mmCIF file of C-alpha atoms in Angstrom:
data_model
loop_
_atom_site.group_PDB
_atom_site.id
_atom_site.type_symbol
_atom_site.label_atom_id
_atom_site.label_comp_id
_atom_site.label_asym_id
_atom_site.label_seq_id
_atom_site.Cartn_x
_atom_site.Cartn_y
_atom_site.Cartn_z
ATOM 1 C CA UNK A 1 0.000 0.000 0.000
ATOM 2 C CA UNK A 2 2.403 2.301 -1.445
ATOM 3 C CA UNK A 3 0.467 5.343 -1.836
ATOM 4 C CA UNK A 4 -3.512 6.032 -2.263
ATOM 5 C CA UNK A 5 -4.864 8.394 -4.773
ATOM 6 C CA UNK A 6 -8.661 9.524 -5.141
ATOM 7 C CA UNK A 7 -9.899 11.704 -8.404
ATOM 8 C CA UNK A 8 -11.291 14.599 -7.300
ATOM 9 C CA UNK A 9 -12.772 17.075 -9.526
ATOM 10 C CA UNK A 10 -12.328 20.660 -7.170
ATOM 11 C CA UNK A 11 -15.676 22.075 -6.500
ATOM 12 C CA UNK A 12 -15.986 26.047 -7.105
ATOM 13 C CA UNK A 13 -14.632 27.363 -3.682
ATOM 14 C CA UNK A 14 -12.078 24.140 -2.843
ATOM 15 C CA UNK A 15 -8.468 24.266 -3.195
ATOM 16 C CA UNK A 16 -5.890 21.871 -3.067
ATOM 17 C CA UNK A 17 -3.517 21.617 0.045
ATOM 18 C CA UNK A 18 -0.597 19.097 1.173
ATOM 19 C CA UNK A 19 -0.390 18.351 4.361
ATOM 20 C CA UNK A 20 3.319 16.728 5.150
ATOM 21 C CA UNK A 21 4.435 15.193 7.715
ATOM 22 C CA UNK A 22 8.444 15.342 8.231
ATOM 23 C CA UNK A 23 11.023 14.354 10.120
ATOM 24 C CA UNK A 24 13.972 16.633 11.026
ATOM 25 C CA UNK A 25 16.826 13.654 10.748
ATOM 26 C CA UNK A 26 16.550 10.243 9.197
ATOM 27 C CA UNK A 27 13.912 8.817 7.790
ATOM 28 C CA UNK A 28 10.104 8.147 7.870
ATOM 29 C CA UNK A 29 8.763 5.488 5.617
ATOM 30 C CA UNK A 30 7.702 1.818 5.389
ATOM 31 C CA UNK A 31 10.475 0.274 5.109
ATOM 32 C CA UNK A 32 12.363 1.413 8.523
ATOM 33 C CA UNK A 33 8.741 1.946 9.912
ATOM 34 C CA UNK A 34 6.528 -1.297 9.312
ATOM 35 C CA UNK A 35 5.101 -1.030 12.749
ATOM 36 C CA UNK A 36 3.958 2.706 12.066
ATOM 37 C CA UNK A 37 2.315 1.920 8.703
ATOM 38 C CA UNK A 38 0.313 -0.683 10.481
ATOM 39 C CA UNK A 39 -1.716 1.458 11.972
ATOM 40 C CA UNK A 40 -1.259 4.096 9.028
ATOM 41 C CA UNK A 41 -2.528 1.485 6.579
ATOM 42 C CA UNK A 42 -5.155 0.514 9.492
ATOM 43 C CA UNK A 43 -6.407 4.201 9.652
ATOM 44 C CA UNK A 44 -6.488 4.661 5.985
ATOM 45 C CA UNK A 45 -8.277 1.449 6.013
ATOM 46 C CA UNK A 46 -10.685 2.619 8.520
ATOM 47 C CA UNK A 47 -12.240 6.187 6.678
ATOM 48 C CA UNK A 48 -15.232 4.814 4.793
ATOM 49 C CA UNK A 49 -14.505 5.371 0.961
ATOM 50 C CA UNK A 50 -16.920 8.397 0.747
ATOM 51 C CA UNK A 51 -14.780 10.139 2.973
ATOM 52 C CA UNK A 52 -11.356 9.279 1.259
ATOM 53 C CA UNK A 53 -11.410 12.822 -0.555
ATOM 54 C CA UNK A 54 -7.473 13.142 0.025
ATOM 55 C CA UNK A 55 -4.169 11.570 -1.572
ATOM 56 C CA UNK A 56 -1.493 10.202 0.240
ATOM 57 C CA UNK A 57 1.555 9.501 -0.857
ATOM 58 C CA UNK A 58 4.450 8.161 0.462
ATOM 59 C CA UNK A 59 7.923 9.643 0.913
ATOM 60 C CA UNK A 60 11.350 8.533 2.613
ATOM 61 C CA UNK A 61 11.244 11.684 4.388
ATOM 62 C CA UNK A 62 7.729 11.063 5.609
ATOM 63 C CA UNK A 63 4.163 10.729 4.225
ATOM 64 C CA UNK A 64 2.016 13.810 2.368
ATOM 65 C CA UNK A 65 -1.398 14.094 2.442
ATOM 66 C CA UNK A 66 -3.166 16.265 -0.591
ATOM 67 C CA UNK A 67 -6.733 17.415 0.587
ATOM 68 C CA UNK A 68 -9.242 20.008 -0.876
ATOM 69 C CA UNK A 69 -10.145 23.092 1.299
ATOM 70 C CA UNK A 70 -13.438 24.198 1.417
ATOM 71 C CA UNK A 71 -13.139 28.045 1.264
ATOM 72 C CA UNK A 72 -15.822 30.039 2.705
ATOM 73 C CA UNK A 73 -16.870 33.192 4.614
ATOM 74 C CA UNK A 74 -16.183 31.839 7.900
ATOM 75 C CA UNK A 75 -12.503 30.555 6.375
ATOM 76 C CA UNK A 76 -11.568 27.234 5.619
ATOM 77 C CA UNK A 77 -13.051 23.812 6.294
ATOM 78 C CA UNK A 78 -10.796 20.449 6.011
ATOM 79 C CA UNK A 79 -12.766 17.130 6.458
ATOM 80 C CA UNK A 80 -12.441 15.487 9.657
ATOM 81 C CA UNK A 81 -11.159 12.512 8.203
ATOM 82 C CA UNK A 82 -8.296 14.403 7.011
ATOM 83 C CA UNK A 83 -7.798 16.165 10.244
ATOM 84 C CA UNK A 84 -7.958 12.124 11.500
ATOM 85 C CA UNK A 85 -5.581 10.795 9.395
ATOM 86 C CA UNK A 86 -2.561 13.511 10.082
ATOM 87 C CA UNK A 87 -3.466 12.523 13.806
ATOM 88 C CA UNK A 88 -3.444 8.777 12.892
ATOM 89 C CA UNK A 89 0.144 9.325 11.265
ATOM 90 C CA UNK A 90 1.969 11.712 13.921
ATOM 91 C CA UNK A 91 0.892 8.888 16.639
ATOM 92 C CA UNK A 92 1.351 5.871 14.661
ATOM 93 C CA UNK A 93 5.134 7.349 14.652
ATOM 94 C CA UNK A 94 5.082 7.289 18.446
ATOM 95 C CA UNK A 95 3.395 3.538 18.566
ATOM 96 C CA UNK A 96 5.709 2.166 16.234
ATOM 97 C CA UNK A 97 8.473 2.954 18.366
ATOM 98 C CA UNK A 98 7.029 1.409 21.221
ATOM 99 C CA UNK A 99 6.773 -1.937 19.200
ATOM 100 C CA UNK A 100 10.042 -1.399 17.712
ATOM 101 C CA UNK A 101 10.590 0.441 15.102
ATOM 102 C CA UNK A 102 14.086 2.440 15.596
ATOM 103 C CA UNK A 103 13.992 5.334 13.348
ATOM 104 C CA UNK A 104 13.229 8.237 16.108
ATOM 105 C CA UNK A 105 13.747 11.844 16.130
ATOM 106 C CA UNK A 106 11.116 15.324 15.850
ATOM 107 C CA UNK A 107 8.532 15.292 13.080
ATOM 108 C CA UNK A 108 7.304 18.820 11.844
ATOM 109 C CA UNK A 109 3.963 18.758 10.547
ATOM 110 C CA UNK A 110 4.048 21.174 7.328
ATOM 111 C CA UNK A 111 0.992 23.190 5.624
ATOM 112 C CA UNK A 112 1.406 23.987 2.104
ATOM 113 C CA UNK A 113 0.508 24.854 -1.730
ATOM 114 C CA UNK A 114 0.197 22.095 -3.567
ATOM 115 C CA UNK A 115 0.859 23.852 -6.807
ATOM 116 C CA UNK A 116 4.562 25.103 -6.477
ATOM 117 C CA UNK A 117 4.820 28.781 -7.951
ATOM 118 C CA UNK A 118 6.921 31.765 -6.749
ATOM 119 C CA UNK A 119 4.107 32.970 -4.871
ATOM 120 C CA UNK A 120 3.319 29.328 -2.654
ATOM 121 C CA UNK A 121 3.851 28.635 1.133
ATOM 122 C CA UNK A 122 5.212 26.241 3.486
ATOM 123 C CA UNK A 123 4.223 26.889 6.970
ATOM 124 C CA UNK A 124 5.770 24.948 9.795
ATOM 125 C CA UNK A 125 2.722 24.798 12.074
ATOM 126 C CA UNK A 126 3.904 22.400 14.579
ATOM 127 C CA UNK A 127 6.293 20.408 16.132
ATOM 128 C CA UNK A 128 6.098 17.173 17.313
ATOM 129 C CA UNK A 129 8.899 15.159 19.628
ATOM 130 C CA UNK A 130 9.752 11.487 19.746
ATOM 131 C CA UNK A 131 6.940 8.882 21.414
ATOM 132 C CA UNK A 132 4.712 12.173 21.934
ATOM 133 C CA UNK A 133 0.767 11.587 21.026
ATOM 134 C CA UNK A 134 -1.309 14.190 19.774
ATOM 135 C CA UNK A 135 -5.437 15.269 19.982
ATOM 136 C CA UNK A 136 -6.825 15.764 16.638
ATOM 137 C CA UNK A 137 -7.985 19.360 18.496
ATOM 138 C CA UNK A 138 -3.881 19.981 18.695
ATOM 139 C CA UNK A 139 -3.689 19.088 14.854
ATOM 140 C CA UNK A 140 -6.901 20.660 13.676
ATOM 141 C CA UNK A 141 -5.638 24.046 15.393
ATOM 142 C CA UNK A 142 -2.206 23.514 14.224
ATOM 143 C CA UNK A 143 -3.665 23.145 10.563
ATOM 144 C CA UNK A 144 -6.024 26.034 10.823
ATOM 145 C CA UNK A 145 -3.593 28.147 11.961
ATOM 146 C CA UNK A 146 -1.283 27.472 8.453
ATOM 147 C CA UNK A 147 -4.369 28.024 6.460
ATOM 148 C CA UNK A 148 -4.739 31.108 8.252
ATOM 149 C CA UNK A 149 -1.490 32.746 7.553
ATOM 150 C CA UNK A 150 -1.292 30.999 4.289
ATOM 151 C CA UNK A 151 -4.251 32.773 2.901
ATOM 152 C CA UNK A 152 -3.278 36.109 4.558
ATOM 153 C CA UNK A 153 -0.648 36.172 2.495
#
């Protein structure tokens, strides 16, 4: 389960966004981390397929998730699945150590354009330490918070 890619024709008022999850030193994928993708695959697994309106692809330096924004009045609206998934991955991370997985070290957890142009951003929105768990309330707010200054810009 390498990667998982929906078709998604944009709505008026969506826009796409990646979502990646990095760490600072080493690396962050399935091979050194077959305990964490357990329970990523076992998350993905879990979102009913109505609700898979993200990609996510996999990288060495950690996975990406490419979701559609809803923009509106009241500012921007990410499924809760998505919001989910990112907590799903930061803590799988964490459990995977425990079961022994050795790659360790801080993940950042990254909001940016998907389309790169002179003008896209990359905000660093949060930090997260070895073995530490995360709320989906810490993520959401992390998240909002890049969309935030990302469309203030």
């Amino acid at each position: 389960m390498d990667s998982h890619c929906i078709e998604h024709n944009s709505s008026p008022g969506e826009e796409p966004v990646t979502i990646k999850i990095r760490v600072v030193t080493g690396c962050f994928h399935r091979e050194h981390s077959p305990a964490a993708y357990f329970f990523i695959d076992q998350a993905i697994t879990n979102i009913p397929a109505k609700e898979r309106q993200f990609d996510f692809v996999e990288h060495e330096s950690g996975p990406e998730i490419v979701a559609w924004i809803a923009l509106g009045t009241a500012g921007f609206t990410l499924a809760k699945s998505v919001i989910d998934l990112v907590t799903a991955i930061i803590n799988a991370r964490a459990k995977g150590r425990e079961r022994g997985d050795r790659p360790d070290g801080k993940l950042v957890l990254i909001v940016r354009d998907s389309h790169r142009t002179d003008a896209s951003t990359e905000k660093f929105v949060m930090e997260i330490y070895d073995k530490e768990l995360v709320s989906s309330k810490q993520v959401a707010t992390a998240i909002e918070k890049g969309l935030q200054k990302r469309k203030s810009k």
